[in-house]
PDB file of C-alpha atoms and ligand atoms in Angstrom:
ATOM      1  CA  MET A   1       0.000   0.000   0.000  1.00 46.00           C
ATOM      2  CA  CYS A   2       2.691   2.394   1.139  1.00 51.00           C
ATOM      3  CA  SER A   3       4.993   1.462  -1.748  1.00 55.00           C
ATOM      4  CA  ARG A   4       2.188   1.950  -4.267  1.00 59.00           C
ATOM      5  CA  ARG A   5       1.767   5.508  -3.110  1.00 60.00           C
ATOM      6  CA  TRP A   6       5.501   6.094  -3.432  1.00 56.00           C
ATOM      7  CA  GLU A   7       5.451   4.744  -6.992  1.00 62.00           C
ATOM      8  CA  LEU A   8       2.589   7.014  -7.818  1.00 57.00           C
ATOM      9  CA  SER A   9       4.347  10.091  -6.499  1.00 60.00           C
ATOM     10  CA  LEU A  10       7.500   9.150  -8.423  1.00 52.00           C
ATOM     11  CA  ALA A  11       5.522   8.749 -11.639  1.00 57.00           C
ATOM     12  CA  LEU A  12       3.927  12.109 -11.022  1.00 53.00           C
ATOM     13  CA  GLU A  13       7.298  13.723 -10.437  1.00 56.00           C
ATOM     14  CA  LEU A  14       8.708  12.287 -13.649  1.00 53.00           C
ATOM     15  CA  LEU A  15       5.715  13.640 -15.485  1.00 55.00           C
ATOM     16  CA  LEU A  16       6.288  17.114 -14.117  1.00 54.00           C
ATOM     17  CA  LEU A  17      10.061  17.054 -14.406  1.00 54.00           C
ATOM     18  CA  PRO A  18      10.517  18.226 -18.014  1.00 52.00           C
ATOM     19  CA  HIS A  19       8.523  21.333 -17.232  1.00 51.00           C
ATOM     20  CA  LEU A  20      10.831  22.320 -14.434  1.00 52.00           C
ATOM     21  CA  PHE A  21      13.757  22.386 -16.838  1.00 72.00           C
ATOM     22  CA  LEU A  22      12.048  24.338 -19.579  1.00 77.00           C
ATOM     23  CA  ALA A  23      12.150  28.124 -19.779  1.00 83.00           C
ATOM     24  CA  THR A  24       9.915  29.723 -22.382  1.00 83.00           C
ATOM     25  CA  SER A  25      10.029  33.346 -23.509  1.00 83.00           C
ATOM     26  CA  MET A  26       7.221  34.656 -25.639  1.00 78.00           C
ATOM     27  CA  GLN A  27       7.921  37.865 -27.518  1.00 75.00           C
ATOM     28  CA  ASP A  28       4.847  39.892 -26.581  1.00 71.00           C
ATOM     29  CA  TYR A  29       4.709  41.931 -29.789  1.00 80.00           C
ATOM     30  CA  SER A  30       4.524  40.673 -33.355  1.00 89.00           C
ATOM     31  CA  LYS A  31       7.236  41.336 -35.854  1.00 94.00           C
ATOM     32  CA  TYR A  32       5.806  42.806 -39.075  1.00 97.00           C
ATOM     33  CA  ALA A  33       7.305  42.464 -42.537  1.00 97.00           C
ATOM     34  CA  THR A  34       6.339  43.386 -46.093  1.00 97.00           C
ATOM     35  CA  SER A  35       5.916  40.459 -48.451  1.00 96.00           C
ATOM     36  CA  GLY A  36       9.028  40.029 -50.565  1.00 96.00           C
ATOM     37  CA  SER A  37      11.361  41.501 -47.955  1.00 97.00           C
ATOM     38  CA  ASN A  38      14.145  39.811 -45.996  1.00 98.00           C
ATOM     39  CA  VAL A  39      13.584  39.120 -42.320  1.00 98.00           C
ATOM     40  CA  SER A  40      15.881  38.173 -39.460  1.00 97.00           C
ATOM     41  CA  LEU A  41      14.407  36.421 -36.449  1.00 97.00           C
ATOM     42  CA  SER A  42      16.703  36.854 -33.498  1.00 94.00           C
ATOM     43  CA  ILE A  43      16.888  36.545 -29.740  1.00 93.00           C
ATOM     44  CA  SER A  44      18.769  38.832 -27.381  1.00 90.00           C
ATOM     45  CA  SER A  45      21.285  36.330 -26.096  1.00 89.00           C
ATOM     46  CA  LEU A  46      21.969  32.765 -27.064  1.00 92.00           C
ATOM     47  CA  PRO A  47      23.184  30.458 -24.250  1.00 90.00           C
ATOM     48  CA  ARG A  48      26.821  29.468 -24.652  1.00 87.00           C
ATOM     49  CA  ASN A  49      27.900  25.858 -25.263  1.00 88.00           C
ATOM     50  CA  TYR A  50      24.454  24.635 -26.203  1.00 92.00           C
ATOM     51  CA  LYS A  51      24.076  21.020 -27.298  1.00 93.00           C
ATOM     52  CA  SER A  52      21.482  21.517 -29.969  1.00 95.00           C
ATOM     53  CA  LEU A  53      19.520  24.324 -31.545  1.00 97.00           C
ATOM     54  CA  THR A  54      16.316  24.011 -33.574  1.00 97.00           C
ATOM     55  CA  TRP A  55      14.127  26.540 -35.389  1.00 98.00           C
ATOM     56  CA  PHE A  56      10.483  25.506 -35.915  1.00 97.00           C
ATOM     57  CA  TYR A  57       7.924  27.055 -38.285  1.00 97.00           C
ATOM     58  CA  THR A  58       5.104  25.446 -36.345  1.00 94.00           C
ATOM     59  CA  THR A  59       5.498  23.203 -33.313  1.00 91.00           C
ATOM     60  CA  ASP A  60       5.697  20.139 -35.544  1.00 91.00           C
ATOM     61  CA  GLN A  61       7.652  21.505 -38.510  1.00 96.00           C
ATOM     62  CA  LYS A  62      11.390  21.971 -38.183  1.00 97.00           C
ATOM     63  CA  ILE A  63      13.171  24.433 -40.472  1.00 98.00           C
ATOM     64  CA  VAL A  64      16.772  23.927 -39.425  1.00 98.00           C
ATOM     65  CA  GLU A  65      18.609  22.058 -36.722  1.00 97.00           C
ATOM     66  CA  TRP A  66      22.152  22.086 -35.402  1.00 97.00           C
ATOM     67  CA  GLU A  67      23.180  19.105 -33.322  1.00 95.00           C
ATOM     68  CA  SER A  68      26.603  17.674 -32.456  1.00 90.00           C
ATOM     69  CA  GLY A  69      28.368  19.657 -35.151  1.00 91.00           C
ATOM     70  CA  GLN A  70      25.834  18.798 -37.839  1.00 96.00           C
ATOM     71  CA  LEU A  71      23.731  21.477 -39.537  1.00 96.00           C
ATOM     72  CA  LYS A  72      20.577  20.208 -41.221  1.00 97.00           C
ATOM     73  CA  TYR A  73      18.122  22.252 -43.271  1.00 97.00           C
ATOM     74  CA  PHE A  74      14.855  20.328 -43.488  1.00 97.00           C
ATOM     75  CA  ASN A  75      12.984  19.849 -46.728  1.00 96.00           C
ATOM     76  CA  THR A  76      10.399  22.606 -46.260  1.00 94.00           C
ATOM     77  CA  LYS A  77       9.237  25.608 -48.264  1.00 94.00           C
ATOM     78  CA  PHE A  78      12.029  27.512 -46.502  1.00 94.00           C
ATOM     79  CA  LYS A  79      14.824  25.231 -47.672  1.00 89.00           C
ATOM     80  CA  ASP A  80      16.431  27.641 -50.156  1.00 93.00           C
ATOM     81  CA  ARG A  81      15.381  30.829 -48.377  1.00 97.00           C
ATOM     82  CA  VAL A  82      16.892  30.476 -44.909  1.00 98.00           C
ATOM     83  CA  ARG A  83      20.284  30.742 -43.329  1.00 97.00           C
ATOM     84  CA  LEU A  84      21.118  30.078 -39.698  1.00 97.00           C
ATOM     85  CA  ASP A  85      23.773  32.137 -37.949  1.00 96.00           C
ATOM     86  CA  LEU A  86      25.277  29.770 -35.361  1.00 94.00           C
ATOM     87  CA  GLN A  87      26.972  32.608 -33.443  1.00 93.00           C
ATOM     88  CA  SER A  88      23.769  34.429 -32.572  1.00 95.00           C
ATOM     89  CA  GLY A  89      21.115  31.825 -33.349  1.00 96.00           C
ATOM     90  CA  THR A  90      19.532  34.306 -35.785  1.00 97.00           C
ATOM     91  CA  LEU A  91      17.412  32.850 -38.573  1.00 98.00           C
ATOM     92  CA  HIS A  92      17.610  34.878 -41.789  1.00 98.00           C
ATOM     93  CA  ILE A  93      14.681  34.358 -44.147  1.00 98.00           C
ATOM     94  CA  HIS A  94      14.663  36.035 -47.521  1.00 97.00           C
ATOM     95  CA  ASN A  95      11.712  36.834 -49.777  1.00 97.00           C
ATOM     96  CA  VAL A  96       9.074  36.259 -47.062  1.00 98.00           C
ATOM     97  CA  GLN A  97       5.522  35.505 -48.176  1.00 96.00           C
ATOM     98  CA  LYS A  98       2.183  36.016 -46.426  1.00 95.00           C
ATOM     99  CA  GLU A  99       1.991  32.238 -45.866  1.00 96.00           C
ATOM    100  CA  ASP A 100       5.208  32.469 -43.832  1.00 97.00           C
ATOM    101  CA  SER A 101       3.257  34.225 -41.053  1.00 97.00           C
ATOM    102  CA  SER A 102       3.432  32.101 -37.937  1.00 97.00           C
ATOM    103  CA  THR A 103       4.725  31.956 -34.401  1.00 96.00           C
ATOM    104  CA  TYR A 104       8.270  30.730 -34.913  1.00 97.00           C
ATOM    105  CA  LEU A 105       9.900  28.705 -32.201  1.00 96.00           C
ATOM    106  CA  LEU A 106      13.557  28.471 -31.305  1.00 96.00           C
ATOM    107  CA  MET A 107      14.501  25.600 -29.011  1.00 96.00           C
ATOM    108  CA  VAL A 108      17.959  25.364 -27.451  1.00 95.00           C
ATOM    109  CA  LEU A 109      19.106  22.353 -25.494  1.00 94.00           C
ATOM    110  CA  LYS A 110      21.768  23.096 -22.893  1.00 91.00           C
ATOM    111  CA  ASP A 111      23.655  20.797 -20.564  1.00 83.00           C
ATOM    112  CA  HIS A 112      21.903  18.532 -18.058  1.00 81.00           C
ATOM    113  CA  GLY A 113      18.646  18.499 -19.968  1.00 82.00           C
ATOM    114  CA  TYR A 114      17.894  22.185 -19.496  1.00 90.00           C
ATOM    115  CA  GLU A 115      15.988  23.635 -22.404  1.00 92.00           C
ATOM    116  CA  ASP A 116      15.289  27.229 -23.398  1.00 93.00           C
ATOM    117  CA  GLU A 117      12.691  28.176 -25.950  1.00 94.00           C
ATOM    118  CA  TRP A 118      11.654  31.445 -27.596  1.00 95.00           C
ATOM    119  CA  LYS A 119       8.452  32.154 -29.467  1.00 95.00           C
ATOM    120  CA  ILE A 120       8.544  34.903 -32.087  1.00 95.00           C
ATOM    121  CA  PRO A 121       5.314  35.831 -33.889  1.00 96.00           C
ATOM    122  CA  LEU A 122       5.881  37.023 -37.462  1.00 97.00           C
ATOM    123  CA  VAL A 123       3.163  38.680 -39.567  1.00 97.00           C
ATOM    124  CA  VAL A 124       3.848  39.183 -43.282  1.00 97.00           C
ATOM    125  CA  LEU A 125       1.588  41.682 -45.061  1.00 96.00           C
ATOM    126  CA  ASP A 126       1.171  43.130 -48.546  1.00 95.00           C
ATOM    127  CA  PRO A 127       1.656  46.895 -48.775  1.00 95.00           C
ATOM    128  CA  VAL A 128      -1.667  48.750 -48.995  1.00 96.00           C
ATOM    129  CA  PRO A 129      -2.768  50.019 -52.429  1.00 95.00           C
ATOM    130  CA  LYS A 130      -3.738  53.639 -53.107  1.00 96.00           C
ATOM    131  CA  PRO A 131      -7.357  54.171 -51.996  1.00 96.00           C
ATOM    132  CA  PHE A 132     -10.159  55.575 -54.137  1.00 96.00           C
ATOM    133  CA  ILE A 133     -12.564  58.240 -52.802  1.00 96.00           C
ATOM    134  CA  LYS A 134     -16.209  57.917 -53.803  1.00 96.00           C
ATOM    135  CA  VAL A 135     -18.224  61.130 -53.399  1.00 96.00           C
ATOM    136  CA  LYS A 136     -22.006  61.227 -52.990  1.00 96.00           C
ATOM    137  CA  LYS A 137     -23.613  64.689 -53.005  1.00 95.00           C
ATOM    138  CA  THR A 138     -27.073  65.936 -52.110  1.00 95.00           C
ATOM    139  CA  GLN A 139     -27.535  69.617 -52.882  1.00 94.00           C
ATOM    140  CA  GLU A 140     -30.021  71.886 -51.172  1.00 93.00           C
ATOM    141  CA  VAL A 141     -30.318  75.654 -50.963  1.00 91.00           C
ATOM    142  CA  ASN A 142     -27.051  76.887 -49.480  1.00 92.00           C
ATOM    143  CA  LYS A 143     -26.167  73.399 -48.292  1.00 95.00           C
ATOM    144  CA  CYS A 144     -24.426  70.386 -49.673  1.00 97.00           C
ATOM    145  CA  TYR A 145     -24.561  67.048 -47.875  1.00 96.00           C
ATOM    146  CA  LEU A 146     -21.576  64.886 -48.679  1.00 96.00           C
ATOM    147  CA  THR A 147     -20.801  61.264 -48.093  1.00 97.00           C
ATOM    148  CA  LEU A 148     -17.170  60.514 -48.764  1.00 96.00           C
ATOM    149  CA  SER A 149     -16.266  56.828 -48.896  1.00 97.00           C
ATOM    150  CA  CYS A 150     -12.692  55.697 -48.913  1.00 97.00           C
ATOM    151  CA  VAL A 151     -12.598  52.490 -50.910  1.00 94.00           C
ATOM    152  CA  ILE A 152      -9.962  49.815 -51.033  1.00 93.00           C
ATOM    153  CA  LYS A 153      -9.927  46.262 -52.280  1.00 88.00           C
ATOM    154  CA  ASP A 154     -10.673  43.777 -49.535  1.00 82.00           C
ATOM    155  CA  GLN A 155      -7.708  43.999 -47.165  1.00 87.00           C
ATOM    156  CA  PRO A 156      -7.611  44.916 -43.475  1.00 92.00           C
ATOM    157  CA  VAL A 157      -6.522  48.546 -43.115  1.00 96.00           C
ATOM    158  CA  ASN A 158      -6.997  51.499 -40.810  1.00 96.00           C
ATOM    159  CA  TYR A 159      -8.599  54.647 -42.254  1.00 96.00           C
ATOM    160  CA  THR A 160      -7.787  58.228 -41.319  1.00 95.00           C
ATOM    161  CA  TRP A 161      -9.389  61.348 -42.805  1.00 95.00           C
ATOM    162  CA  TYR A 162      -7.655  64.715 -42.818  1.00 94.00           C
ATOM    163  CA  ALA A 163      -9.414  68.022 -43.590  1.00 92.00           C
ATOM    164  CA  GLU A 164      -9.291  71.618 -42.324  1.00 85.00           C
ATOM    165  CA  SER A 165     -12.858  71.389 -41.020  1.00 79.00           C
ATOM    166  CA  LEU A 166     -12.283  68.244 -38.999  1.00 80.00           C
ATOM    167  CA  PRO A 167     -11.486  69.023 -35.378  1.00 76.00           C
ATOM    168  CA  LYS A 168      -9.208  65.972 -35.314  1.00 78.00           C
ATOM    169  CA  GLU A 169      -8.331  62.983 -37.424  1.00 79.00           C
ATOM    170  CA  PHE A 170     -11.416  60.933 -38.162  1.00 83.00           C
ATOM    171  CA  GLN A 171     -11.000  57.170 -38.233  1.00 87.00           C
ATOM    172  CA  SER A 172     -13.587  55.426 -40.372  1.00 90.00           C
ATOM    173  CA  SER A 173     -13.936  54.515 -44.045  1.00 95.00           C
ATOM    174  CA  VAL A 174     -17.003  56.744 -44.486  1.00 95.00           C
ATOM    175  CA  LEU A 175     -17.095  60.450 -43.667  1.00 95.00           C
ATOM    176  CA  GLU A 176     -20.305  62.499 -43.688  1.00 94.00           C
ATOM    177  CA  VAL A 177     -20.074  66.282 -43.814  1.00 94.00           C
ATOM    178  CA  THR A 178     -22.263  69.267 -44.592  1.00 94.00           C
ATOM    179  CA  HIS A 179     -20.867  72.105 -46.666  1.00 95.00           C
ATOM    180  CA  THR A 180     -22.218  75.641 -46.639  1.00 95.00           C
ATOM    181  CA  PRO A 181     -20.834  78.568 -48.646  1.00 94.00           C
ATOM    182  CA  GLN A 182     -19.462  80.003 -45.390  1.00 92.00           C
ATOM    183  CA  ASN A 183     -17.996  76.830 -44.080  1.00 91.00           C
ATOM    184  CA  TYR A 184     -16.467  74.043 -46.077  1.00 93.00           C
ATOM    185  CA  SER A 185     -13.190  72.231 -46.563  1.00 93.00           C
ATOM    186  CA  SER A 186     -11.592  72.551 -49.946  1.00 94.00           C
ATOM    187  CA  SER A 187      -9.668  69.342 -49.490  1.00 95.00           C
ATOM    188  CA  TYR A 188     -10.155  65.876 -47.955  1.00 96.00           C
ATOM    189  CA  THR A 189      -7.433  63.295 -47.689  1.00 96.00           C
ATOM    190  CA  CYS A 190      -8.056  59.664 -46.865  1.00 96.00           C
ATOM    191  CA  GLN A 191      -5.095  57.700 -45.649  1.00 96.00           C
ATOM    192  CA  VAL A 192      -5.135  53.917 -45.427  1.00 97.00           C
ATOM    193  CA  SER A 193      -2.493  52.076 -43.491  1.00 97.00           C
ATOM    194  CA  ASN A 194      -1.431  48.733 -42.136  1.00 96.00           C
ATOM    195  CA  PRO A 195       1.586  48.053 -39.949  1.00 96.00           C
ATOM    196  CA  VAL A 196       3.954  47.948 -42.944  1.00 96.00           C
ATOM    197  CA  SER A 197       2.732  50.721 -45.247  1.00 96.00           C
ATOM    198  CA  ARG A 198       0.457  53.699 -45.902  1.00 97.00           C
ATOM    199  CA  GLN A 199      -1.076  55.426 -48.930  1.00 97.00           C
ATOM    200  CA  ASN A 200      -3.369  58.405 -49.356  1.00 96.00           C
ATOM    201  CA  THR A 201      -5.704  60.029 -51.865  1.00 96.00           C
ATOM    202  CA  THR A 202      -7.070  63.588 -51.870  1.00 96.00           C
ATOM    203  CA  VAL A 203     -10.240  65.101 -53.304  1.00 96.00           C
ATOM    204  CA  ASN A 204     -10.529  68.864 -53.680  1.00 96.00           C
ATOM    205  CA  PHE A 205     -13.585  71.141 -53.800  1.00 95.00           C
ATOM    206  CA  THR A 206     -13.731  74.449 -55.665  1.00 94.00           C
ATOM    207  CA  SER A 207     -17.086  75.350 -54.069  1.00 94.00           C
ATOM    208  CA  PRO A 208     -19.350  73.652 -51.477  1.00 94.00           C
ATOM    209  CA  CYS A 209     -20.801  71.159 -53.940  1.00 95.00           C
ATOM    210  CA  VAL A 210     -18.284  71.150 -56.784  1.00 94.00           C
ATOM    211  CA  GLN A 211     -15.325  68.834 -56.914  1.00 93.00           C
ATOM    212  CA  ALA A 212     -12.114  70.017 -58.502  1.00 92.00           C
ATOM    213  CA  PRO A 213     -11.154  67.877 -61.457  1.00 87.00           C
ATOM    214  CA  SER A 214      -8.632  65.253 -60.466  1.00 74.00           C
ATOM    215  CA  SER A 215      -5.167  65.374 -62.014  1.00 62.00           C
ATOM    216  CA  GLY A 216      -6.160  62.627 -64.504  1.00 52.00           C
ATOM    217  CA  VAL A 217      -9.174  64.579 -65.729  1.00 48.00           C
ATOM    218  CA  ALA A 218      -7.111  67.763 -65.956  1.00 46.00           C
ATOM    219  CA  TRP A 219      -4.643  65.925 -68.180  1.00 48.00           C
ATOM    220  CA  THR A 220      -7.462  64.741 -70.492  1.00 48.00           C
ATOM    221  CA  ALA A 221      -8.712  68.331 -70.734  1.00 48.00           C
ATOM    222  CA  THR A 222      -5.240  69.557 -71.675  1.00 48.00           C
ATOM    223  CA  TRP A 223      -4.961  66.833 -74.268  1.00 50.00           C
ATOM    224  CA  LEU A 224      -8.354  67.882 -75.735  1.00 51.00           C
ATOM    225  CA  VAL A 225      -7.249  71.489 -75.976  1.00 53.00           C
ATOM    226  CA  ILE A 226      -4.091  70.450 -77.809  1.00 53.00           C
ATOM    227  CA  MET A 227      -6.120  68.219 -80.169  1.00 57.00           C
ATOM    228  CA  VAL A 228      -8.633  70.945 -80.944  1.00 57.00           C
ATOM    229  CA  THR A 229      -5.935  73.555 -81.535  1.00 59.00           C
ATOM    230  CA  THR A 230      -4.054  71.140 -83.768  1.00 60.00           C
ATOM    231  CA  VAL A 231      -7.150  70.314 -85.805  1.00 58.00           C
ATOM    232  CA  LEU A 232      -8.061  74.001 -86.073  1.00 59.00           C
ATOM    233  CA  GLY A 233      -4.469  74.753 -87.044  1.00 63.00           C
ATOM    234  CA  LEU A 234      -4.617  72.110 -89.793  1.00 60.00           C
ATOM    235  CA  LEU A 235      -7.889  73.544 -91.098  1.00 61.00           C
ATOM    236  CA  TRP A 236      -6.264  76.941 -91.456  1.00 58.00           C
ATOM    237  CA  ILE A 237      -3.479  75.675 -93.666  1.00 58.00           C
TER     238      ILE A 237
HETATM  239  C1  NAG B   1      17.301  39.853 -49.777  1.00 88.23           C
HETATM  240  O1  NAG B   1      18.413  38.989 -49.731  1.00 88.23           O
HETATM  241  C2  NAG B   1      18.833  38.538 -50.996  1.00 88.23           C
HETATM  242  C3  NAG B   1      19.931  37.504 -50.834  1.00 88.23           C
HETATM  243  O2  NAG B   1      20.208  37.215 -49.514  1.00 88.23           O
HETATM  244  C4  NAG B   1      19.343  39.730 -51.801  1.00 88.23           C
HETATM  245  O3  NAG B   1      19.762  39.323 -53.076  1.00 88.23           O
HETATM  246  C5  NAG B   1      18.201  40.725 -51.938  1.00 88.23           C
HETATM  247  O4  NAG B   1      18.669  41.900 -52.570  1.00 88.23           O
HETATM  248  C6  NAG B   1      17.635  41.089 -50.577  1.00 88.23           C
HETATM  249  N1  NAG B   1      16.412  41.859 -50.790  1.00 88.23           N
HETATM  250  C7  NAG B   1      16.120  42.967 -50.113  1.00 88.23           C
HETATM  251  C8  NAG B   1      14.809  43.616 -50.421  1.00 88.23           C
HETATM  252  O5  NAG B   1      16.866  43.429 -49.262  1.00 88.23           O
HETATM  253  C1  NAG B   2     -17.917  74.217 -39.904  1.00 88.23           C
HETATM  254  O1  NAG B   2     -18.254  72.867 -40.134  1.00 88.23           O
HETATM  255  C2  NAG B   2     -17.765  71.952 -39.176  1.00 88.23           C
HETATM  256  C3  NAG B   2     -18.166  70.545 -39.574  1.00 88.23           C
HETATM  257  O2  NAG B   2     -18.431  70.426 -40.916  1.00 88.23           O
HETATM  258  C4  NAG B   2     -18.303  72.281 -37.810  1.00 88.23           C
HETATM  259  O3  NAG B   2     -17.727  71.431 -36.851  1.00 88.23           O
HETATM  260  C5  NAG B   2     -17.990  73.713 -37.475  1.00 88.23           C
HETATM  261  O4  NAG B   2     -18.604  74.041 -36.266  1.00 88.23           O
HETATM  262  C6  NAG B   2     -18.480  74.645 -38.572  1.00 88.23           C
HETATM  263  N1  NAG B   2     -18.028  76.002 -38.278  1.00 88.23           N
HETATM  264  C7  NAG B   2     -18.837  77.059 -38.405  1.00 88.23           C
HETATM  265  C8  NAG B   2     -18.211  78.380 -38.085  1.00 88.23           C
HETATM  266  O5  NAG B   2     -19.989  76.954 -38.730  1.00 88.23           O
HETATM  267  C1  NAG B   3      -5.229  49.614 -36.766  1.00 88.23           C
HETATM  268  O1  NAG B   3      -4.868  50.385 -35.629  1.00 88.23           O
HETATM  269  C2  NAG B   3      -4.859  49.663 -34.395  1.00 88.23           C
HETATM  270  C3  NAG B   3      -4.592  50.643 -33.274  1.00 88.23           C
HETATM  271  O2  NAG B   3      -3.542  51.501 -33.585  1.00 88.23           O
HETATM  272  C4  NAG B   3      -3.827  48.559 -34.474  1.00 88.23           C
HETATM  273  O3  NAG B   3      -3.811  47.815 -33.290  1.00 88.23           O
HETATM  274  C5  NAG B   3      -4.160  47.643 -35.651  1.00 88.23           C
HETATM  275  O4  NAG B   3      -3.144  46.677 -35.800  1.00 88.23           O
HETATM  276  C6  NAG B   3      -4.267  48.451 -36.942  1.00 88.23           C
HETATM  277  N1  NAG B   3      -4.722  47.579 -38.001  1.00 88.23           N
HETATM  278  C7  NAG B   3      -4.186  47.593 -39.219  1.00 88.23           C
HETATM  279  C8  NAG B   3      -4.755  46.661 -40.236  1.00 88.23           C
HETATM  280  O5  NAG B   3      -3.266  48.359 -39.500  1.00 88.23           O
HETATM  281  C1  NAG B   4       0.036  61.618 -48.518  1.00 88.23           C
HETATM  282  O1  NAG B   4       1.097  60.935 -49.178  1.00 88.23           O
HETATM  283  C2  NAG B   4       2.150  61.760 -49.585  1.00 88.23           C
HETATM  284  C3  NAG B   4       3.172  60.921 -50.320  1.00 88.23           C
HETATM  285  O2  NAG B   4       2.599  59.831 -50.945  1.00 88.23           O
HETATM  286  C4  NAG B   4       2.795  62.452 -48.405  1.00 88.23           C
HETATM  287  O3  NAG B   4       3.786  63.327 -48.839  1.00 88.23           O
HETATM  288  C5  NAG B   4       1.728  63.211 -47.621  1.00 88.23           C
HETATM  289  O4  NAG B   4       2.309  63.737 -46.449  1.00 88.23           O
HETATM  290  C6  NAG B   4       0.574  62.311 -47.254  1.00 88.23           C
HETATM  291  N1  NAG B   4      -0.470  63.138 -46.648  1.00 88.23           N
HETATM  292  C7  NAG B   4      -1.055  62.806 -45.509  1.00 88.23           C
HETATM  293  C8  NAG B   4      -2.095  63.739 -45.015  1.00 88.23           C
HETATM  294  O5  NAG B   4      -0.772  61.785 -44.918  1.00 88.23           O
HETATM  295  C1  NAG B   5      -5.759  69.143 -54.394  1.00 88.23           C
HETATM  296  O1  NAG B   5      -5.192  70.390 -54.072  1.00 88.23           O
HETATM  297  C2  NAG B   5      -3.840  70.330 -53.653  1.00 88.23           C
HETATM  298  C3  NAG B   5      -3.406  71.699 -53.175  1.00 88.23           C
HETATM  299  O2  NAG B   5      -4.051  72.721 -53.857  1.00 88.23           O
HETATM  300  C4  NAG B   5      -3.011  69.842 -54.826  1.00 88.23           C
HETATM  301  O3  NAG B   5      -1.652  69.737 -54.443  1.00 88.23           O
HETATM  302  C5  NAG B   5      -3.504  68.454 -55.243  1.00 88.23           C
HETATM  303  O4  NAG B   5      -2.798  67.999 -56.379  1.00 88.23           O
HETATM  304  C6  NAG B   5      -4.984  68.482 -55.533  1.00 88.23           C
HETATM  305  N1  NAG B   5      -5.421  67.107 -55.719  1.00 88.23           N
HETATM  306  C7  NAG B   5      -6.282  66.739 -56.685  1.00 88.23           C
HETATM  307  C8  NAG B   5      -6.644  65.303 -56.753  1.00 88.23           C
HETATM  308  O5  NAG B   5      -6.777  67.542 -57.474  1.00 88.23           O
END
């Protein structure tokens, strides 16, 4: 009876043992990268005289391992894109893709069965495209109601509107404003951003309910003028 209990406690201890020797550090912020760029995943200080070192993409997929003098790059999608720096433990990945986003794991085995591990979350994102501003107008006597929508192809972004009339930056994709002849903004800028990039587009107003032609339209107008003058010129000859 007594011996059974002892066995049980020993079994329990053995079960708990590996956890006592394992120190995990989770990086509490994500590392962001633009798709196509080169990324280095690193830790602040690598233990000296480690016995083995392994980088994982997910908990069950090894990227590279160093053990008893042998360096092995596993046959993964990273095979020709990674390089391990044995001095610092840094993993260099080039040409990262969105699918490379993951919580990477570095596991280092030291003497006497002590193990250190680091978790590094990496998020790879496409740069945001230039947004488009859609303008909806409803005109009344001395008033113009405007709905400005900042449009972007399906992609998570943050929106920020800038205009003289806005007391502070306005953060939403749709902005509703009322223009009067006495009080209106001649310019609205919508900026879209994600953690790796930002882009903006501006619409201008020449009067409360009249949009200034965009640069593209202005160019077409210039081209028309040139055409007409040329044709008229030819007629004169
Ligand atoms: C990424 O690294 C590769 C080779 O390591 C190099 O040829 C390329 O110019 C680098 N790209 C950028 C964007 O730094
Ligand atoms: C001008 O318009 C903005 C909003 O469109 C409003 O906040 C502000 O009070 C107006 N100012 C005047 C002087 O009417
Ligand atoms: C939007 O902004 C919030 C707060 O600054 C940030 O946590 C979030 O990651 C941003 N989202 C994108 C897609 O940039
Ligand atoms: C809009 O983008 C241009 C460059 O693309 C930059 O110079 C300008 O400061 C940006 N404007 C705002 C309001 O973010
Ligand atoms: C809006 O006006 C600003 C300043 O007058 C100018 O720099 C910009 O090119 C204009 N944008 C458009 C789209 O017309």
